[in-house]
mmCIF file of N, CA and C in Angstrom:
data_model
loop_
_atom_site.group_PDB
_atom_site.id
_atom_site.type_symbol
_atom_site.label_atom_id
_atom_site.label_comp_id
_atom_site.label_asym_id
_atom_site.label_seq_id
_atom_site.Cartn_x
_atom_site.Cartn_y
_atom_site.Cartn_z
ATOM 1 N N MET A 136 -55.045 -43.460 38.583
ATOM 2 C CA MET A 136 -54.045 -43.298 37.084
ATOM 3 C C MET A 136 -55.029 -41.812 36.509
ATOM 4 N N THR A 137 -53.855 -41.336 35.769
ATOM 5 C CA THR A 137 -54.297 -39.791 35.067
ATOM 6 C C THR A 137 -55.093 -39.979 34.082
ATOM 7 N N LEU A 138 -55.761 -38.913 33.620
ATOM 8 C CA LEU A 138 -56.500 -39.275 32.232
ATOM 9 C C LEU A 138 -55.563 -39.347 31.128
ATOM 10 N N LEU A 139 -54.261 -38.958 31.226
ATOM 11 C CA LEU A 139 -53.507 -39.190 30.072
ATOM 12 C C LEU A 139 -52.982 -40.364 29.753
ATOM 13 N N ALA A 140 -52.814 -40.721 30.880
ATOM 14 C CA ALA A 140 -52.318 -42.347 31.013
ATOM 15 C C ALA A 140 -53.257 -43.372 30.638
ATOM 16 N N LEU A 141 -54.895 -42.676 30.647
ATOM 17 C CA LEU A 141 -55.828 -43.519 30.254
ATOM 18 C C LEU A 141 -56.073 -43.314 28.532
ATOM 19 N N LEU A 142 -55.635 -42.276 28.159
ATOM 20 C CA LEU A 142 -55.572 -42.419 27.097
ATOM 21 C C LEU A 142 -54.562 -42.406 26.115
ATOM 22 N N LEU A 143 -53.406 -42.666 26.726
ATOM 23 C CA LEU A 143 -52.058 -43.439 25.903
ATOM 24 C C LEU A 143 -52.308 -44.940 26.004
ATOM 25 N N ARG A 144 -53.012 -45.657 26.988
ATOM 26 C CA ARG A 144 -52.817 -46.759 27.363
ATOM 27 C C ARG A 144 -53.016 -47.874 26.176
ATOM 28 N N PRO A 145 -54.122 -47.966 25.330
ATOM 29 C CA PRO A 145 -54.280 -48.747 24.068
ATOM 30 C C PRO A 145 -53.201 -48.651 22.882
ATOM 31 N N SER A 146 -52.390 -47.308 22.958
ATOM 32 C CA SER A 146 -51.393 -47.101 21.754
ATOM 33 C C SER A 146 -50.116 -47.700 22.614
ATOM 34 N N ASN A 147 -50.196 -47.814 23.960
ATOM 35 C CA ASN A 147 -48.622 -48.189 24.650
ATOM 36 C C ASN A 147 -48.867 -49.705 24.582
ATOM 37 N N LEU A 148 -49.792 -50.282 24.599
ATOM 38 C CA LEU A 148 -50.195 -51.621 24.618
ATOM 39 C C LEU A 148 -49.959 -52.067 23.214
ATOM 40 N N VAL A 149 -50.108 -51.394 22.110
ATOM 41 C CA VAL A 149 -49.895 -51.808 20.774
ATOM 42 C C VAL A 149 -48.564 -51.746 20.339
ATOM 43 N N CYS A 150 -47.593 -50.923 21.044
ATOM 44 C CA CYS A 150 -45.991 -50.355 20.937
ATOM 45 C C CYS A 150 -45.785 -51.977 22.159
ATOM 46 N N ASP A 151 -46.191 -52.262 22.784
ATOM 47 C CA ASP A 151 -45.053 -53.289 23.540
ATOM 48 C C ASP A 151 -45.615 -54.588 22.955
ATOM 49 N N HIS A 152 -47.039 -54.775 22.229
ATOM 50 C CA HIS A 152 -47.170 -56.054 21.952
ATOM 51 C C HIS A 152 -46.261 -56.123 20.642
ATOM 52 N N LEU A 153 -46.181 -55.231 19.889
ATOM 53 C CA LEU A 153 -45.558 -55.066 18.969
ATOM 54 C C LEU A 153 -43.760 -55.118 18.965
ATOM 55 N N GLY A 154 -43.401 -54.892 20.064
ATOM 56 C CA GLY A 154 -41.737 -54.882 20.733
ATOM 57 C C GLY A 154 -41.299 -53.609 20.042
ATOM 58 N N ILE A 155 -41.473 -52.331 19.648
ATOM 59 C CA ILE A 155 -41.312 -51.235 19.562
ATOM 60 C C ILE A 155 -40.529 -50.599 20.383
ATOM 61 N N LYS A 156 -39.276 -50.330 20.563
ATOM 62 C CA LYS A 156 -38.543 -49.958 21.695
ATOM 63 C C LYS A 156 -37.964 -48.311 21.982
ATOM 64 N N ASP A 157 -37.815 -47.840 20.540
ATOM 65 C CA ASP A 157 -37.598 -46.394 20.095
ATOM 66 C C ASP A 157 -38.599 -45.698 19.982
ATOM 67 N N GLN A 158 -37.845 -44.501 21.262
ATOM 68 C CA GLN A 158 -39.170 -43.506 21.366
ATOM 69 C C GLN A 158 -40.034 -42.739 20.548
ATOM 70 N N HIS A 159 -38.889 -42.432 19.231
ATOM 71 C CA HIS A 159 -39.456 -41.641 17.686
ATOM 72 C C HIS A 159 -40.485 -42.818 17.455
ATOM 73 N N GLU A 160 -40.268 -43.875 16.973
ATOM 74 C CA GLU A 160 -41.129 -45.055 16.527
ATOM 75 C C GLU A 160 -42.444 -45.351 16.988
ATOM 76 N N ARG A 161 -42.347 -45.417 18.658
ATOM 77 C CA ARG A 161 -43.391 -45.404 19.344
ATOM 78 C C ARG A 161 -44.348 -44.306 19.448
ATOM 79 N N GLY A 162 -43.828 -43.080 19.260
ATOM 80 C CA GLY A 162 -44.666 -41.822 19.123
ATOM 81 C C GLY A 162 -45.376 -41.972 18.019
ATOM 82 N N MET A 163 -44.778 -42.390 17.180
ATOM 83 C CA MET A 163 -45.490 -42.462 15.456
ATOM 84 C C MET A 163 -46.651 -43.300 15.728
ATOM 85 N N MET A 164 -46.425 -44.514 16.471
ATOM 86 C CA MET A 164 -47.537 -46.008 16.603
ATOM 87 C C MET A 164 -48.485 -45.150 17.316
ATOM 88 N N ARG A 165 -48.029 -44.382 18.382
ATOM 89 C CA ARG A 165 -49.348 -43.960 19.288
ATOM 90 C C ARG A 165 -50.278 -42.679 18.576
ATOM 91 N N MET A 166 -49.500 -42.359 17.596
ATOM 92 C CA MET A 166 -50.388 -41.373 16.990
ATOM 93 C C MET A 166 -51.229 -41.839 15.978
ATOM 94 N N PHE A 167 -50.793 -42.601 15.414
ATOM 95 C CA PHE A 167 -51.292 -43.561 14.206
ATOM 96 C C PHE A 167 -52.863 -44.619 15.291
ATOM 97 N N VAL A 168 -52.579 -44.912 16.184
ATOM 98 C CA VAL A 168 -53.344 -45.510 16.963
ATOM 99 C C VAL A 168 -54.453 -45.151 17.808
ATOM 100 N N ASN A 169 -53.836 -43.556 18.359
ATOM 101 C CA ASN A 169 -55.102 -43.235 18.711
ATOM 102 C C ASN A 169 -56.088 -42.361 17.565
ATOM 103 N N MET A 170 -55.594 -42.050 16.450
ATOM 104 C CA MET A 170 -56.014 -41.433 15.476
ATOM 105 C C MET A 170 -57.370 -42.585 14.827
ATOM 106 N N CYS A 171 -56.559 -43.926 14.742
ATOM 107 C CA CYS A 171 -57.612 -44.717 14.382
ATOM 108 C C CYS A 171 -58.842 -44.535 15.352
ATOM 109 N N LEU A 172 -58.379 -44.880 16.819
ATOM 110 C CA LEU A 172 -59.378 -44.907 18.000
ATOM 111 C C LEU A 172 -60.534 -43.728 17.411
ATOM 112 N N PHE A 173 -59.823 -42.575 18.065
ATOM 113 C CA PHE A 173 -60.788 -41.330 18.105
ATOM 114 C C PHE A 173 -61.165 -41.006 16.952
ATOM 115 N N SER A 174 -61.091 -41.474 15.818
ATOM 116 C CA SER A 174 -61.737 -41.168 14.532
ATOM 117 C C SER A 174 -63.147 -42.163 14.601
ATOM 118 N N GLY A 175 -62.711 -43.127 14.787
ATOM 119 C CA GLY A 175 -63.568 -44.168 14.969
ATOM 120 C C GLY A 175 -64.797 -43.902 16.002
ATOM 121 N N VAL A 176 -64.611 -43.533 16.756
ATOM 122 C CA VAL A 176 -65.420 -42.933 18.276
ATOM 123 C C VAL A 176 -65.884 -41.792 17.672
ATOM 124 N N CYS A 177 -65.524 -40.743 17.372
ATOM 125 C CA CYS A 177 -65.993 -39.592 16.696
ATOM 126 C C CYS A 177 -67.157 -40.026 15.378
ATOM 127 N N VAL A 178 -66.879 -40.825 14.790
ATOM 128 C CA VAL A 178 -67.650 -41.277 13.133
ATOM 129 C C VAL A 178 -68.762 -41.594 14.014
ATOM 130 N N THR A 179 -68.967 -43.028 15.073
ATOM 131 C CA THR A 179 -70.172 -43.424 15.664
ATOM 132 C C THR A 179 -70.647 -42.484 16.124
ATOM 133 N N ALA A 180 -70.224 -41.520 17.178
ATOM 134 C CA ALA A 180 -71.428 -40.811 17.696
ATOM 135 C C ALA A 180 -72.019 -39.612 16.615
ATOM 136 N N PHE A 181 -70.885 -39.416 15.677
ATOM 137 C CA PHE A 181 -71.853 -38.666 14.696
ATOM 138 C C PHE A 181 -73.158 -39.142 14.222
ATOM 139 N N PHE A 182 -72.726 -40.573 13.888
ATOM 140 C CA PHE A 182 -73.791 -40.986 13.393
ATOM 141 C C PHE A 182 -74.937 -41.287 14.078
ATOM 142 N N VAL A 183 -74.647 -41.673 15.484
ATOM 143 C CA VAL A 183 -75.865 -41.830 15.899
ATOM 144 C C VAL A 183 -76.307 -40.787 16.618
ATOM 145 N N LEU A 184 -75.792 -39.557 16.637
ATOM 146 C CA LEU A 184 -76.347 -38.467 16.840
ATOM 147 C C LEU A 184 -77.508 -38.320 15.763
ATOM 148 N N TRP A 185 -76.468 -38.234 14.553
ATOM 149 C CA TRP A 185 -77.598 -37.662 12.928
ATOM 150 C C TRP A 185 -78.938 -38.565 13.177
ATOM 151 N N LYS A 186 -78.829 -39.777 13.459
ATOM 152 C CA LYS A 186 -80.003 -40.790 13.234
ATOM 153 C C LYS A 186 -80.950 -40.260 14.189
ATOM 154 N N MET A 187 -80.242 -40.048 15.726
ATOM 155 C CA MET A 187 -81.653 -39.615 16.506
ATOM 156 C C MET A 187 -81.849 -38.487 16.512
ATOM 157 N N LEU A 188 -81.745 -37.038 15.702
ATOM 158 C CA LEU A 188 -82.297 -35.869 15.226
ATOM 159 C C LEU A 188 -82.621 -35.921 13.962
ATOM 160 N N ALA A 189 -82.215 -36.779 13.386
ATOM 161 C CA ALA A 189 -83.032 -36.964 11.744
ATOM 162 C C ALA A 189 -84.555 -37.361 12.010
#
């Protein structure tokens, strides 16, 4: 499995679950899901590092 496929897996699963077939709609949903997931990961990592260094 490539890195790209691994990064897109959660958003593709959401699109498949919602039954989205149009590629433009899938692209928008992928962008939204990835933004939410990676923002959550970054905020959590920042908070943990901040608490460790403070």
